[in-house]
Amino acid sequence: MRYWAILLALGLLSTQAPAQTIGEGTGLLIQEDQSLVEPLREFSSAELEERFYRLNWQLRCMQCDNQAIGDSNAPVSAQMRDRVARLLEQGYSDREVVDYMIERYGEGVTYRPRLGGHTIWIWIVGFALTAFLIAVIVGIRNRHGGADDMTTATLSAEEQARLQALRDQNRGETS
Amino acid sequence: MRWVVFVPFFVVMVAATVFGYMLSNNEQEGSAPSTRIGQPLPAFALEDLVDPELQRVNEDMLGEPFLLNVWGSWCPSCRIEHPVLNGLAADGVRIIGLNYRDTRDGGIEWLEERGDPYVFNVFDPIGEFGFDLGVVGAPETYFVDAEGIVRHRHVGILNERHWENTLRDVWESL
């Protein structure tokens, strides 16, 4: 227990120390270089602004892979944001903006892949597997049903006679 | 019907094999998918890096296969890559530079200091052409044939090992 406490304390110390220096560092940087702060965007309408921010979260930063461009400081993301804003002002629809980005950066640029091409397989395989599993389960149940029928199956006259004979024999032995 | 028990097992095995194969295929270092492969280079009209009076357009590049190398003097990895490019140029590989999001002075100084492997350099300070090309960061190198069709894209530092393993063949096939 004590061993873990020491490890934890060390871990906290080591994560805190650099965080402090980074904090100081960026403070200085921002003072020196105003260009690190992105200016507020002006849009010709509130509707465009809303669509801009929605698209910001729908497009992926191609440099950082797991961030949306609205969440990323990478130069490529800044450039993509600029381009999205410009295209929207030019009257592009959301779909057209996304297609414009796909043309340049590939299908991976959108968090909502279009249906078609190889993405159709995601759906086909999902539904096909589900259908297959249902078929297997139904098959198993039917088999079990069949087995039940077997136990209640009627015996032929010959079998009845043989069964009776065995029972009589058994009774004779035990009594 | 006992075999049904093994169905999930087989499904998982098949999936693991397929994904494993795709992953190992994907790990081919440096090669990245690009929507521009098989497509002509996007149209551009930009100044020459060294001579601002000179306008560079697509036609200036075409006629012979070439490497389009994306670089900038701000890019630390380009520093490592540069001697390799110098070597390739000395071996007769035609390299055209795309000076990406750089300053003119920074770019020119770089070439004076480290040597100039480029036939010429296109100056793209705001990354306009780079954007249309789908450039994610420097360095990147596009293998383009004589008609200006992009045939291959190499992302990251191009080193001698890459060249000997795969890229020389790509170059010779252009």
XYZ file of N, CA and C in Angstrom, chain A residues 23 28 46 52 58 76 84 91-92 118 123 137-138 144 154 157-158 169:
54
model
N 2.809 26.176 -18.771
C 1.889 27.289 -18.536
C 2.609 28.623 -18.629
N 4.145 33.582 -21.932
C 5.147 34.446 -22.562
C 4.945 34.508 -24.072
N -25.862 34.670 -39.215
C -25.748 33.759 -38.076
C -25.885 32.311 -38.521
N -20.770 26.759 -39.992
C -19.307 26.707 -39.912
C -18.866 25.900 -38.699
N -17.146 18.191 -37.830
C -17.429 17.042 -38.694
C -16.229 16.694 -39.562
N -2.500 22.794 -40.804
C -3.435 22.269 -41.809
C -4.884 22.498 -41.376
N -13.174 26.364 -45.157
C -14.595 26.091 -44.893
C -15.361 27.401 -44.811
N -21.333 30.316 -50.826
C -22.628 29.711 -51.085
C -22.607 28.196 -51.220
N -21.487 27.556 -50.839
C -21.441 26.098 -50.865
C -22.404 25.530 -49.825
N -16.496 1.621 -50.553
C -16.206 0.538 -49.609
C -16.924 0.714 -48.282
N -22.113 -1.684 -43.615
C -23.535 -1.967 -43.388
C -23.862 -3.392 -43.813
N -29.531 -19.475 -34.787
C -30.300 -19.654 -33.549
C -31.622 -20.362 -33.848
N -32.296 -19.901 -34.920
C -33.557 -20.533 -35.304
C -33.317 -22.001 -35.627
N -33.983 -28.666 -31.572
C -34.435 -29.086 -30.244
C -35.886 -29.483 -30.293
N -45.086 -41.924 -31.610
C -45.868 -43.135 -31.342
C -45.089 -44.359 -31.812
N -47.048 -51.102 -33.580
C -47.674 -52.194 -32.811
C -46.621 -53.190 -32.333
N -45.706 -53.479 -33.228
C -44.633 -54.416 -32.909
C -43.791 -53.919 -31.732
N -41.464 -58.510 -18.094
C -40.272 -59.246 -17.676
C -39.662 -58.568 -16.457
